[in-house]
Each structure stands twice: as C-alpha cells, then as structure tokens.
Amino acid sequence: GLLERLAGISTRRGWAEGQTFEDGVVAAAEKAIEQAGIDRSQIGLLINASVTRDNFEPAVSVGVHDRLDLPRHALNFDITNACLGFVNAMTVASTMIDAGAIDYALIVAGEDPSPWHRTAVRILNNPDSTREDVLAQFATLTLGSGAAAAVIGRADRHPEGHRIIGSVSRAGTEHRNLCIGGEADQGMNTDAEGLLRHGLELVAQAWEQAHEDGWEWNDMTSYVT
C-alpha cells in the first residue's frame, strides 16, 4: 500500500483487546529488571517517558510504580518530550547516578496511538479532505503501539554493560509547530518534510559541537537519527 511504498512500513501493531499501554509498560519493566539481575528494592528512580497518558494527572509513573511494587524511597515522575523523552530520561538518570543520589534507575515508555489513528481516518474519509490533510496526517499512520524499559546503573558495578559516557544536545524550539499532538479528537498534525529538514540541521550542529569537544566519530559502530 501507500504507507509501505513511502515509509517502508508493512506492519503496524496495536494492543490486544482489553490491553492498555500501561500493561505493556509494566511487562517491559518486569523483563528489564529480570535481565538486569537486580532486586527492585535497589531501584531509586523511575522515569516514565511515554507520550500516551489517560489523565493529565497523576503522572503515569505513579501507576507503574504501584504495579511494580517499587520501594517507597524510589522517586518517580514523568518526562514528556515527544520522541526524545526516553533519551532525556537516560540523561537525567545517569546524572543522578553519577552524583551518587541513586544506584539504579528504571526508565519506561509505552504508547497507544490508536485514538489518533481513528481521528486521522475520520479526517481523511471526509469528502472535503485535501492534499494538505493527507500530508498532515501521514506521520500519524506510521505510528504503532509498543513499550520499552531500561535499567541503568553504575558502570563500575556492571563493566559488561553498555556505557552512557556523555551527551550533546541542541534545541530548535522555533520549529515547535511542525508536529503538534492534541487530544484524541484533534489528532496529530505533522509537517514531515519540515521536521526532517530542520531536524537534520540540528543533527549537523550537534555533530560539529561534539567533534570540537573531543568526541571521535570514526570509532562509532552506529548512528541513529
């Protein structure tokens, strides 16, 4: 179909009937804790980085904290920053670990874009829909449901793990209107071309700054944009 030809997406998955994005988050978190080989009593921080939420308040992290039976001393909160939330959470967590405030952090995220899908279909099925409507809703149709979790701890205790050694960031907040996700009945409107163009400009700026700070890119095995 059109989605596969333009975006290379042949399969888009959703949650099973009766399953919620929070169910997926909890399942991913349980798996991450098990694979990390730690006791949940050692977790001092839980950050939820999901875009999806059922309510404005309380934070999604509150329900996840309760369902995972994490210790009361474990700080928990949400970081919502669109596609960057999980990476932002990793930066915050690693900084707290380096500061000695915590030993382990659990970062989670889960999404259910089905309400936006329904809104996009309604908009596109409107006899008065235009080419601009199709372009604005296209990115919405590429989204799928899923969940992820990561446990981050001290490098000296886990030398076998992947290390977070630093970060470089750039903000192009003047382009904030290129992708706007509203309530379910409003959908998500995206200028995909503009988002890609201006996003790559920021990538280039961050690349140059990192090189000036002494990062050696020639030794990298993967680049993700």
CSV table of C-alpha atoms in Angstrom, one decimal:
chain,number,residue,atom,x,y,z
A,1,GLY,CA,0.0,0.0,0.0
A,2,LEU,CA,0.9,3.7,0.1
A,3,LEU,CA,2.3,3.5,3.6
A,4,GLU,CA,4.7,0.7,2.6
A,5,ARG,CA,5.8,2.4,-0.6
A,6,LEU,CA,6.5,5.8,1.0
A,7,ALA,CA,7.7,4.8,4.5
A,8,GLY,CA,8.7,1.2,4.2
A,9,ILE,CA,6.2,0.2,6.9
A,10,SER,CA,4.5,-3.2,6.1
A,11,THR,CA,3.2,-4.0,9.6
A,12,ARG,CA,1.7,-1.8,12.3
A,13,ARG,CA,0.8,-3.4,15.6
A,14,GLY,CA,-1.7,-2.5,18.3
A,15,TRP,CA,-2.5,-3.7,21.8
A,16,ALA,CA,-4.8,-6.7,22.2
A,17,GLU,CA,-8.4,-6.1,23.2
A,18,GLY,CA,-8.5,-5.1,26.8
A,19,GLN,CA,-4.8,-4.5,27.0
A,20,THR,CA,-3.5,-1.0,27.8
A,21,PHE,CA,-0.3,0.8,27.2
A,22,GLU,CA,0.4,0.7,30.9
A,23,ASP,CA,0.1,-3.1,30.8
A,24,GLY,CA,2.8,-3.1,28.2
A,25,VAL,CA,5.0,-0.8,30.2
A,26,VAL,CA,4.7,-3.0,33.3
A,27,ALA,CA,5.6,-6.1,31.2
A,28,ALA,CA,8.6,-4.4,29.7
A,29,ALA,CA,9.8,-3.2,33.1
A,30,GLU,CA,9.5,-6.6,34.7
A,31,LYS,CA,11.6,-8.1,31.8
A,32,ALA,CA,14.2,-5.4,32.1
A,33,ILE,CA,14.6,-5.8,35.9
A,34,GLU,CA,14.9,-9.6,35.5
A,35,GLN,CA,17.5,-9.3,32.8
A,36,ALA,CA,19.5,-6.7,34.8
A,37,GLY,CA,19.8,-9.2,37.6
A,38,ILE,CA,18.9,-6.7,40.4
A,39,ASP,CA,16.4,-6.6,43.1
A,40,ARG,CA,13.7,-4.0,42.7
A,41,SER,CA,14.4,-2.7,46.2
A,42,GLN,CA,17.7,-1.3,44.7
A,43,ILE,CA,15.8,1.0,42.2
A,44,GLY,CA,16.0,4.6,43.4
A,45,LEU,CA,14.3,6.3,40.4
A,46,LEU,CA,11.5,5.5,38.0
A,47,ILE,CA,11.0,7.8,35.0
A,48,ASN,CA,8.1,7.3,32.6
A,49,ALA,CA,8.8,8.8,29.2
A,50,SER,CA,5.5,7.9,27.4
A,51,VAL,CA,3.6,10.4,25.3
A,52,THR,CA,0.4,8.4,25.9
A,53,ARG,CA,-1.5,9.2,29.1
A,54,ASP,CA,-5.0,8.5,30.3
A,55,ASN,CA,-5.1,11.6,32.5
A,56,PHE,CA,-3.3,14.9,32.9
A,57,GLU,CA,-2.6,14.0,36.5
A,58,PRO,CA,-1.4,12.0,38.3
A,59,ALA,CA,1.7,11.1,36.5
A,60,VAL,CA,1.8,7.8,34.6
A,61,SER,CA,4.8,6.8,36.7
A,62,VAL,CA,2.6,6.7,39.8
A,63,GLY,CA,0.6,3.8,38.5
A,64,VAL,CA,3.6,2.0,37.1
A,65,HIS,CA,5.4,2.4,40.4
A,66,ASP,CA,2.5,0.9,42.3
A,67,ARG,CA,2.0,-2.1,39.9
A,68,LEU,CA,5.7,-2.9,40.0
A,69,ASP,CA,5.7,-2.7,43.8
A,70,LEU,CA,8.8,-0.5,43.8
A,71,PRO,CA,10.1,0.8,47.1
A,72,ARG,CA,8.7,3.9,48.7
A,73,HIS,CA,12.1,5.6,48.5
A,74,ALA,CA,12.1,5.3,44.7
A,75,LEU,CA,11.5,8.8,43.2
A,76,ASN,CA,9.1,8.6,40.3
A,77,PHE,CA,7.9,11.2,37.7
A,78,ASP,CA,7.1,11.6,34.0
A,79,ILE,CA,9.3,13.3,31.3
A,80,THR,CA,7.2,14.1,28.3
A,81,ASN,CA,9.1,15.4,25.3
A,82,ALA,CA,7.7,13.6,22.3
A,83,CYS,CA,10.2,11.2,20.6
A,84,LEU,CA,13.1,12.5,22.8
A,85,GLY,CA,11.6,11.6,26.2
A,86,PHE,CA,13.4,8.3,26.6
A,87,VAL,CA,16.8,9.7,25.8
A,88,ASN,CA,16.2,12.7,28.0
A,89,ALA,CA,15.3,10.3,30.8
A,90,MET,CA,18.5,8.4,30.3
A,91,THR,CA,20.5,11.6,30.6
A,92,VAL,CA,18.6,12.7,33.8
A,93,ALA,CA,19.0,9.2,35.4
A,94,SER,CA,22.7,8.9,34.5
A,95,THR,CA,23.4,12.3,36.0
A,96,MET,CA,21.7,11.3,39.3
A,97,ILE,CA,23.7,8.1,39.4
A,98,ASP,CA,27.0,10.0,38.8
A,99,ALA,CA,26.0,12.4,41.6
A,100,GLY,CA,25.6,9.4,44.0
A,101,ALA,CA,21.9,10.1,44.6
A,102,ILE,CA,20.8,6.7,43.4
A,103,ASP,CA,22.3,3.3,42.4
A,104,TYR,CA,19.8,2.2,39.8
A,105,ALA,CA,17.2,3.9,37.6
A,106,LEU,CA,14.3,2.3,35.7
A,107,ILE,CA,13.2,4.1,32.6
A,108,VAL,CA,10.0,3.1,30.8
A,109,ALA,CA,7.8,4.1,27.9
A,110,GLY,CA,4.7,2.8,26.3
A,111,GLU,CA,2.4,4.1,23.5
A,112,ASP,CA,-1.1,3.6,22.2
A,113,PRO,CA,-1.7,5.9,19.2
A,114,SER,CA,-5.0,4.2,18.2
A,115,PRO,CA,-7.1,7.3,19.2
A,116,TRP,CA,-5.0,9.4,16.8
A,117,HIS,CA,-5.4,6.7,14.2
A,118,ARG,CA,-9.2,6.9,14.4
A,119,THR,CA,-9.1,10.7,14.2
A,120,ALA,CA,-6.8,10.5,11.1
A,121,VAL,CA,-9.1,8.1,9.4
A,122,ARG,CA,-12.1,10.3,10.1
A,123,ILE,CA,-10.3,13.3,8.7
A,124,LEU,CA,-9.2,11.5,5.6
A,125,ASN,CA,-12.6,9.9,4.9
A,126,ASN,CA,-14.2,13.4,4.9
A,127,PRO,CA,-15.3,14.2,1.3
A,128,ASP,CA,-13.8,17.7,1.8
A,129,SER,CA,-10.4,16.5,2.8
A,130,THR,CA,-7.5,17.9,0.8
A,131,ARG,CA,-3.9,17.0,-0.1
A,132,GLU,CA,-2.8,19.1,2.8
A,133,ASP,CA,-4.9,16.9,5.1
A,134,VAL,CA,-3.3,13.8,3.8
A,135,LEU,CA,0.2,15.2,4.3
A,136,ALA,CA,-0.6,16.4,7.8
A,137,GLN,CA,-2.0,13.0,8.8
A,138,PHE,CA,0.6,10.8,7.1
A,139,ALA,CA,3.0,10.6,10.0
A,140,THR,CA,0.2,9.6,12.4
A,141,LEU,CA,-0.4,6.5,10.3
A,142,THR,CA,3.2,5.4,10.7
A,143,LEU,CA,2.8,5.1,14.5
A,144,GLY,CA,2.3,1.7,16.3
A,145,SER,CA,1.8,0.5,19.8
A,146,GLY,CA,4.7,-0.7,21.9
A,147,ALA,CA,6.6,-0.5,25.2
A,148,ALA,CA,10.2,-0.4,26.3
A,149,ALA,CA,12.2,-0.3,29.5
A,150,ALA,CA,15.8,0.0,30.6
A,151,VAL,CA,17.6,-0.4,33.8
A,152,ILE,CA,20.6,2.0,34.3
A,153,GLY,CA,23.2,1.5,37.0
A,154,ARG,CA,26.8,2.3,38.0
A,155,ALA,CA,29.4,1.4,35.4
A,156,ASP,CA,31.9,0.1,38.0
A,157,ARG,CA,29.3,-2.5,39.1
A,158,HIS,CA,28.4,-3.6,35.6
A,159,PRO,CA,31.5,-3.3,33.4
A,160,GLU,CA,29.9,-5.7,30.9
A,161,GLY,CA,27.1,-3.3,30.2
A,162,HIS,CA,26.7,-0.5,27.6
A,163,ARG,CA,28.0,2.7,29.0
A,164,ILE,CA,26.5,6.2,28.8
A,165,ILE,CA,29.6,8.4,28.5
A,166,GLY,CA,28.1,11.8,27.7
A,167,SER,CA,25.7,13.7,25.7
A,168,VAL,CA,25.4,16.7,23.3
A,169,SER,CA,22.1,18.4,22.6
A,170,ARG,CA,20.7,21.2,20.5
A,171,ALA,CA,17.2,22.7,20.6
A,172,GLY,CA,15.4,24.3,17.7
A,173,THR,CA,12.4,25.4,19.6
A,174,GLU,CA,11.4,27.9,16.9
A,175,HIS,CA,10.2,24.8,14.9
A,176,ARG,CA,7.8,23.7,17.7
A,177,ASN,CA,4.7,23.9,15.4
A,178,LEU,CA,6.0,21.3,12.9
A,179,CYS,CA,4.4,18.5,14.9
A,180,ILE,CA,1.5,19.0,17.3
A,181,GLY,CA,-0.2,16.2,19.1
A,182,GLY,CA,-3.5,17.2,20.6
A,183,GLU,CA,-6.4,15.5,22.3
A,184,ALA,CA,-7.7,12.3,20.7
A,185,ASP,CA,-10.4,14.1,18.7
A,186,GLN,CA,-7.9,16.6,17.4
A,187,GLY,CA,-5.3,14.1,16.3
A,188,MET,CA,-1.7,14.8,15.4
A,189,ASN,CA,-0.7,17.2,12.7
A,190,THR,CA,2.8,17.0,11.2
A,191,ASP,CA,4.9,18.8,8.6
A,192,ALA,CA,7.0,15.7,8.0
A,193,GLU,CA,9.2,17.4,5.4
A,194,GLY,CA,9.9,20.4,7.5
A,195,LEU,CA,10.6,18.2,10.6
A,196,LEU,CA,13.1,16.2,8.7
A,197,ARG,CA,14.9,19.2,7.2
A,198,HIS,CA,15.2,21.2,10.3
A,199,GLY,CA,15.9,18.1,12.4
A,200,LEU,CA,18.9,17.2,10.3
A,201,GLU,CA,20.2,20.8,10.6
A,202,LEU,CA,20.3,20.3,14.4
A,203,VAL,CA,22.0,16.9,14.0
A,204,ALA,CA,24.7,18.6,12.0
A,205,GLN,CA,25.2,21.3,14.6
A,206,ALA,CA,25.4,18.7,17.4
A,207,TRP,CA,27.8,16.6,15.4
A,208,GLU,CA,30.2,19.6,14.9
A,209,GLN,CA,30.0,20.6,18.6
A,210,ALA,CA,30.7,17.0,19.8
A,211,HIS,CA,33.7,16.9,17.5
A,212,GLU,CA,35.0,20.1,19.0
A,213,ASP,CA,34.5,18.6,22.5
A,214,GLY,CA,36.8,15.7,21.6
A,215,TRP,CA,34.4,13.0,20.5
A,216,GLU,CA,35.9,10.7,17.9
A,217,TRP,CA,33.1,9.6,15.5
A,218,ASN,CA,35.3,7.3,13.4
A,219,ASP,CA,35.1,4.6,16.1
A,220,MET,CA,31.3,4.6,16.3
A,221,THR,CA,29.5,1.5,15.1
A,222,SER,CA,26.1,3.0,14.7
A,223,TYR,CA,24.5,6.4,14.1
A,224,VAL,CA,20.7,6.8,14.8
A,225,THR,CA,18.9,10.0,13.8
